[in-house]
PDB file of C-alpha atoms in Angstrom:
ATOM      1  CA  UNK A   3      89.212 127.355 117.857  1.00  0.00           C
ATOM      2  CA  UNK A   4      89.599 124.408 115.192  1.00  0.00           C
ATOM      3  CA  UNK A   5      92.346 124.947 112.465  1.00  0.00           C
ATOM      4  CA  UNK A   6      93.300 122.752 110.131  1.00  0.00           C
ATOM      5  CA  UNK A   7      96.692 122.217 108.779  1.00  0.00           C
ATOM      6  CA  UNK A   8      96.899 121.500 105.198  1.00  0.00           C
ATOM      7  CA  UNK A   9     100.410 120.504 103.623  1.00  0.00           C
ATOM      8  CA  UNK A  10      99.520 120.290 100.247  1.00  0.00           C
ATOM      9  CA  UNK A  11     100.559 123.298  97.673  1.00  0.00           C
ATOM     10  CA  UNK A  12      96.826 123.917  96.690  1.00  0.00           C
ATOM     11  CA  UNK A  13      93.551 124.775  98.535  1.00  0.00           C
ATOM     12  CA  UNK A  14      91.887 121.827 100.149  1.00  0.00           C
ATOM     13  CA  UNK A  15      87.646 122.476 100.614  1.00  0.00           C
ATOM     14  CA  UNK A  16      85.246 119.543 102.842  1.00  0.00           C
ATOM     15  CA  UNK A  17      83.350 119.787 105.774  1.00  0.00           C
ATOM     16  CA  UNK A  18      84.088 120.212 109.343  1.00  0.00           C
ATOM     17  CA  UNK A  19      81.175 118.012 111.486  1.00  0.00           C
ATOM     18  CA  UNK A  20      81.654 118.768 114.938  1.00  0.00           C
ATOM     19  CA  UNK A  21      79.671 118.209 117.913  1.00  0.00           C
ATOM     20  CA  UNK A  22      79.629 118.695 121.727  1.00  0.00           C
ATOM     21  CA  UNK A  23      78.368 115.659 124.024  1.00  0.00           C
ATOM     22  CA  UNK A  24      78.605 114.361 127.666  1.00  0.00           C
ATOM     23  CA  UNK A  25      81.057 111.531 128.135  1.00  0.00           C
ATOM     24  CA  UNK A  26      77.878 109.109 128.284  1.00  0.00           C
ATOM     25  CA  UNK A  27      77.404 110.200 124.483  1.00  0.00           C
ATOM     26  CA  UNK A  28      74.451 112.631 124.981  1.00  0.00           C
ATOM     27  CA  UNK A  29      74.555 115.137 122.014  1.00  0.00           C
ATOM     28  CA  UNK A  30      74.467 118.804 123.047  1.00  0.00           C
ATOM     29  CA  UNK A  31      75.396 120.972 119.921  1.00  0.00           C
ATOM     30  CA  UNK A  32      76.547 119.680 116.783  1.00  0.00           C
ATOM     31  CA  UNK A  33      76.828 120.848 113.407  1.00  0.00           C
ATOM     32  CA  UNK A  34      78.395 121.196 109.713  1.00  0.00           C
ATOM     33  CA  UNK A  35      80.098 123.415 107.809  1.00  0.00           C
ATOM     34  CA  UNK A  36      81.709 123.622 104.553  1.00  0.00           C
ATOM     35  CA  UNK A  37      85.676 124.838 104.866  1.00  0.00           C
ATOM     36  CA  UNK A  38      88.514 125.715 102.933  1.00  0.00           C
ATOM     37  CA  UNK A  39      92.128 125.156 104.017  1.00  0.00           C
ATOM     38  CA  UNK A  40      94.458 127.824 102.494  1.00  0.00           C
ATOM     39  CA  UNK A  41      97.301 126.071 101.135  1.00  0.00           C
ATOM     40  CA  UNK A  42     101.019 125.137 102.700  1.00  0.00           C
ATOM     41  CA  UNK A  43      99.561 126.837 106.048  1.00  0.00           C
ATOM     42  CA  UNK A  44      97.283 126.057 109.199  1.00  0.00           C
ATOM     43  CA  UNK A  45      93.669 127.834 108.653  1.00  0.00           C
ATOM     44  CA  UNK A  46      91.236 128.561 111.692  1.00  0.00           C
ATOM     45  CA  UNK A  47      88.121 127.345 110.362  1.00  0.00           C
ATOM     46  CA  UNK A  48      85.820 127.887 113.564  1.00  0.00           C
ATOM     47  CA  UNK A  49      85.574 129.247 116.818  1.00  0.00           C
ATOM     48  CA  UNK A  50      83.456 128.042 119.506  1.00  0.00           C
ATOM     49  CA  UNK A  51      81.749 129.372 122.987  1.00  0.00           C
ATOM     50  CA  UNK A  52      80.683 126.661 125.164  1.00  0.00           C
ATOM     51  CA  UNK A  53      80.686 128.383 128.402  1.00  0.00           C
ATOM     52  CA  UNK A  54      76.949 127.659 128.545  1.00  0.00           C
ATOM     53  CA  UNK A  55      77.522 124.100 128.377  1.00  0.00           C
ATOM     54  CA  UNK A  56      80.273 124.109 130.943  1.00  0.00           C
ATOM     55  CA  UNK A  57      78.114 125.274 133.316  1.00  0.00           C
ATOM     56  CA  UNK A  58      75.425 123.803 133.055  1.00  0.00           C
ATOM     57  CA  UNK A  59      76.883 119.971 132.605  1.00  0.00           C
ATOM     58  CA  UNK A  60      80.335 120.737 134.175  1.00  0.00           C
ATOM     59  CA  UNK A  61      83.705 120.362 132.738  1.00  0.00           C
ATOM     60  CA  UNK A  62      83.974 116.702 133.974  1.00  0.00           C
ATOM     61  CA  UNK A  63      81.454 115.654 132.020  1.00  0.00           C
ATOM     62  CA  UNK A  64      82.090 117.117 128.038  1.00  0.00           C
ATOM     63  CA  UNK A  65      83.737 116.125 125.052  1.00  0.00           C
ATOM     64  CA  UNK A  66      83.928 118.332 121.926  1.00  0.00           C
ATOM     65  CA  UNK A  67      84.814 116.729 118.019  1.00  0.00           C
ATOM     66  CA  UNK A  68      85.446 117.647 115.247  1.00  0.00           C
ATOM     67  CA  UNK A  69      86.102 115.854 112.495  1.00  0.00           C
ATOM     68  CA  UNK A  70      87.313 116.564 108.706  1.00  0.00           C
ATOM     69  CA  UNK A  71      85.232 114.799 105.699  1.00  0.00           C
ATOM     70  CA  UNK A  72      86.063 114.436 102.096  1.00  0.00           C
ATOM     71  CA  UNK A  73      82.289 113.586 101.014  1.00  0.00           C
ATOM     72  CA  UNK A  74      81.396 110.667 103.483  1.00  0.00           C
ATOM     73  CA  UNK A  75      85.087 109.965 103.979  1.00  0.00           C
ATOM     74  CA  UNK A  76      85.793 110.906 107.714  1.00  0.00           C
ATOM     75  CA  UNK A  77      89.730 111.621 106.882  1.00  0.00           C
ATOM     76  CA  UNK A  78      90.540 112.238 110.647  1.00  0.00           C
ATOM     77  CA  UNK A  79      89.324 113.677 114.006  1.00  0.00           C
ATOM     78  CA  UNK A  80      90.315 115.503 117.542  1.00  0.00           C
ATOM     79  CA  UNK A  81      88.304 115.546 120.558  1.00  0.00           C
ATOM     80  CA  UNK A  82      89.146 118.589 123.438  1.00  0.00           C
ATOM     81  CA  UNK A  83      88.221 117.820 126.773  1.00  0.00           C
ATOM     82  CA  UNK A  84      87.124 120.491 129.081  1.00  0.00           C
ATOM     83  CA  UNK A  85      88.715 119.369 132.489  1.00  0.00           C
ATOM     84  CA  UNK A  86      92.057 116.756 133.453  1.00  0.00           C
ATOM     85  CA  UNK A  87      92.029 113.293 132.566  1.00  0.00           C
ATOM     86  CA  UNK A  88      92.075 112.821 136.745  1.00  0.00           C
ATOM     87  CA  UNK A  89      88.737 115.227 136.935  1.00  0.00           C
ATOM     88  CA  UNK A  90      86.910 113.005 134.127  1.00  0.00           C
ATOM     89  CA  UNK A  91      83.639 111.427 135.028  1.00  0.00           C
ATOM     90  CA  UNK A  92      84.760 108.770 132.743  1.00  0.00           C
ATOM     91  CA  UNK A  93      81.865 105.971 132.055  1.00  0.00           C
ATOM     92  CA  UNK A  94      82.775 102.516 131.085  1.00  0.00           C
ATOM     93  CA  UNK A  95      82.822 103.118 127.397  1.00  0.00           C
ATOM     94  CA  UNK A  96      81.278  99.338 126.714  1.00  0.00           C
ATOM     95  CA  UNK A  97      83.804  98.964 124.131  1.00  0.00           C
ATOM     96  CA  UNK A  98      82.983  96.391 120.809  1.00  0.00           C
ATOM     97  CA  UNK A  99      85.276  94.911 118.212  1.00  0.00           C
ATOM     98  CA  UNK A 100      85.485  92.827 115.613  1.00  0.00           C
ATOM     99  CA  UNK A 101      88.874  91.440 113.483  1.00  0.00           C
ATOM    100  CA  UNK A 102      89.185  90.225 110.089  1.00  0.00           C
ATOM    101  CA  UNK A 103      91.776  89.845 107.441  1.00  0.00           C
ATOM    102  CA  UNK A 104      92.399  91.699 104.596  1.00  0.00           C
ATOM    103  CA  UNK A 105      95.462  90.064 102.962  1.00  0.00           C
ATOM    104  CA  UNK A 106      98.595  90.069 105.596  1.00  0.00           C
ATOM    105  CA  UNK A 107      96.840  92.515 107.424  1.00  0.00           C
ATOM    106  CA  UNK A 108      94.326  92.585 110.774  1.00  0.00           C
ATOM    107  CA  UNK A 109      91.907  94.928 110.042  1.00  0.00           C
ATOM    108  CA  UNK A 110      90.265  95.846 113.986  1.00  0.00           C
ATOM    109  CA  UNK A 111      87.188  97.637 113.874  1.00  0.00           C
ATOM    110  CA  UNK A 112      86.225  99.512 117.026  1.00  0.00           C
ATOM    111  CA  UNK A 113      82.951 100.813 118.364  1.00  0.00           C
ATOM    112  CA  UNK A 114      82.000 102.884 121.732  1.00  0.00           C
ATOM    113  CA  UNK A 115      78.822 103.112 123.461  1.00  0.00           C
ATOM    114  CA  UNK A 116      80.360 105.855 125.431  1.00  0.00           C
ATOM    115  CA  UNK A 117      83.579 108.102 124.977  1.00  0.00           C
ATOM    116  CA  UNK A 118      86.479 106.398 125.431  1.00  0.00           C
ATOM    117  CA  UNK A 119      89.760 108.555 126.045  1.00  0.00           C
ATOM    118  CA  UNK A 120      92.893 106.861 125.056  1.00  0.00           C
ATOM    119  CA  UNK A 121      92.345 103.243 123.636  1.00  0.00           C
ATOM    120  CA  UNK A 122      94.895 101.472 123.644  1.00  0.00           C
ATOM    121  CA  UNK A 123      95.572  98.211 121.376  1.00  0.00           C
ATOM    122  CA  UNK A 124      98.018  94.913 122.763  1.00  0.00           C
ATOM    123  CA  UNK A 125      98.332  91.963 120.623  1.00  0.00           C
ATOM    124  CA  UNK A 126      99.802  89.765 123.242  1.00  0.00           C
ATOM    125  CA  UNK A 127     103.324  87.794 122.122  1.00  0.00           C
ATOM    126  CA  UNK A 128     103.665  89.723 119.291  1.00  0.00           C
ATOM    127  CA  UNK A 129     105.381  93.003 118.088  1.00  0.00           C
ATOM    128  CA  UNK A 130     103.666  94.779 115.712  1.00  0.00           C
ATOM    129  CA  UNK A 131     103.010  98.262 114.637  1.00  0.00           C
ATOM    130  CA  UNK A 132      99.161  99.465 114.827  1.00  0.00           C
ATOM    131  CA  UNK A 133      97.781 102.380 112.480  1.00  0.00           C
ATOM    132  CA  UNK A 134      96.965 104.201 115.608  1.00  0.00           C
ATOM    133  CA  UNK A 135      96.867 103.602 119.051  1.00  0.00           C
ATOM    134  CA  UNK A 136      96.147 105.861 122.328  1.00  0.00           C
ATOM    135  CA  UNK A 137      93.655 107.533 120.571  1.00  0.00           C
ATOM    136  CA  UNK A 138      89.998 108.908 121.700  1.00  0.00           C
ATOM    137  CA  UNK A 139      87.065 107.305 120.305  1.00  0.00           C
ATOM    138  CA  UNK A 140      84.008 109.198 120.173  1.00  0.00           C
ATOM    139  CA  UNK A 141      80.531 107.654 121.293  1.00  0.00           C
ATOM    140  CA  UNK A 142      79.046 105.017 118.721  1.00  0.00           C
ATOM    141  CA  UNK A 143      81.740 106.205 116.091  1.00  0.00           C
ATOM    142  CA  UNK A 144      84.103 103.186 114.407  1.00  0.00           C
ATOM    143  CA  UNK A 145      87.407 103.319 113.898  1.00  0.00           C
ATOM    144  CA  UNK A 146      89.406 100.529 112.095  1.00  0.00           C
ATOM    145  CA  UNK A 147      93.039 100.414 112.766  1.00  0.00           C
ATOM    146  CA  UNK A 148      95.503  98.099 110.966  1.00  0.00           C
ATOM    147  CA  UNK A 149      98.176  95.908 111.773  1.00  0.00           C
ATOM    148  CA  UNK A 150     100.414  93.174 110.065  1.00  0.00           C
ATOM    149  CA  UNK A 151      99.189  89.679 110.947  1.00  0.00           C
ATOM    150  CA  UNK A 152     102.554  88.589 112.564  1.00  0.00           C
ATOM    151  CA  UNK A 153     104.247  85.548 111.192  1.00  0.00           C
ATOM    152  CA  UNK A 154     102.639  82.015 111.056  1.00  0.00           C
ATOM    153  CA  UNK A 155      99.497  83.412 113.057  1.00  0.00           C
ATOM    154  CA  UNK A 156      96.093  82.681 112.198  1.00  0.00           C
ATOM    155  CA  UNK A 157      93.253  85.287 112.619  1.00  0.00           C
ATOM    156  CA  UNK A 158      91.596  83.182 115.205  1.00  0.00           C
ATOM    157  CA  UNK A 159      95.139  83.050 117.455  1.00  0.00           C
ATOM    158  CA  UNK A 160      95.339  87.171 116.829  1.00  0.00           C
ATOM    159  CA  UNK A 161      91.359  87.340 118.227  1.00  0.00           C
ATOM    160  CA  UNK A 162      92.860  85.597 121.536  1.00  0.00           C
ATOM    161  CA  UNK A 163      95.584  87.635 121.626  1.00  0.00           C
ATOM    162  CA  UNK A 164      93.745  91.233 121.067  1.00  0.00           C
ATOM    163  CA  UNK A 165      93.873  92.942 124.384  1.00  0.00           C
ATOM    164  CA  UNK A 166      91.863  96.460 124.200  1.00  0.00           C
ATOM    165  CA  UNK A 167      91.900  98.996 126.933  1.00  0.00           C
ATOM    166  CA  UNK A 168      90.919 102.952 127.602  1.00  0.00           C
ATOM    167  CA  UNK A 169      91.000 104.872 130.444  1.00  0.00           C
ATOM    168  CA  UNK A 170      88.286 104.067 132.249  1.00  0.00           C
ATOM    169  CA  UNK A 171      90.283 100.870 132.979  1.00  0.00           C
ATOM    170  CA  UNK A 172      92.529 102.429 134.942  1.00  0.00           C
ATOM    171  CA  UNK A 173      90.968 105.304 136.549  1.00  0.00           C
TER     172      UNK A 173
END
């Protein structure tokens, strides 16, 4: 099931993309849907039977999305795994990124050729605060989390320092 918990005191409508791939990124299902979000509640907006899939593929190897627009705004996303983290046939994810400034800010954009369960962000001899961290990134998506540049740092010091890890680094 995918439900969708909307806070605000009026109905919220966009569209649920979802799809179902192998952890190497090969799509299996996907598809669209236009949704409403009842307000001040959590509203199911789907239900899905992928029993097919399991068997076929095998638990090990699938990753379900789905992922709530505004337009072409992506305004967030889960992924569901079908079997333990330990049981994953995770594949090196071949993770990209790039860093630029936007004020005092780092602005990290992320890309995966692969699914990549729980990246994880280090800016080495500094404390800061990401947007998000530990989070899944589905294959070929981009994500850009945010930071504060720390103090008296230049962009090119915080490239040096970026350390950027998943799962498949330690398993």
């Amino acid at each position: 099931h995918v439900f969708v918990a909307n806070d605000h005191p009026r109905f919220w409508q966009g569209t649920l993309r979802w799809s179902l791939e192998t952890l190497a990124g090969e799509k299996i299902e996907s598809g669209s849907d236009e949704v409403t979000a009842s307000p001040a509640s959590a509203t199911r907006l789907r239900e899905f039977d992928f029993a097919h899939a399991v068997k076929k593929y095998g638990a090990a190897h699938l990753v379900f999305t789905a992922a709530l627009y505004n337009g072409d705004q992506r305004l967030d996303w889960r992924t569901a795994l079908f079997a333990k983290e330990k049981e994953l046939a995770l594949p090196n994810p071949k993770l990209h990124w790039d860093m630029t400034q936007d004020n005092d800010e780092l602005v990290i954009s992320l890309t995966a050729k692969a699914f990549a369960r729980f990246v994880e962000l280090k800016l080495e001899g500094a404390d800061v605060v990401f947007s998000d961290n530990f989070f899944d990134l589905p294959t070929g998506w981009t994500a850009h989390i945010r930071c504060p540049l720390p103090t008296g740092w230049t962009v090119e010091q915080a490239r040096k320092a970026l350390r950027v890890h998943s799962l498949s680094d330690v398993v």
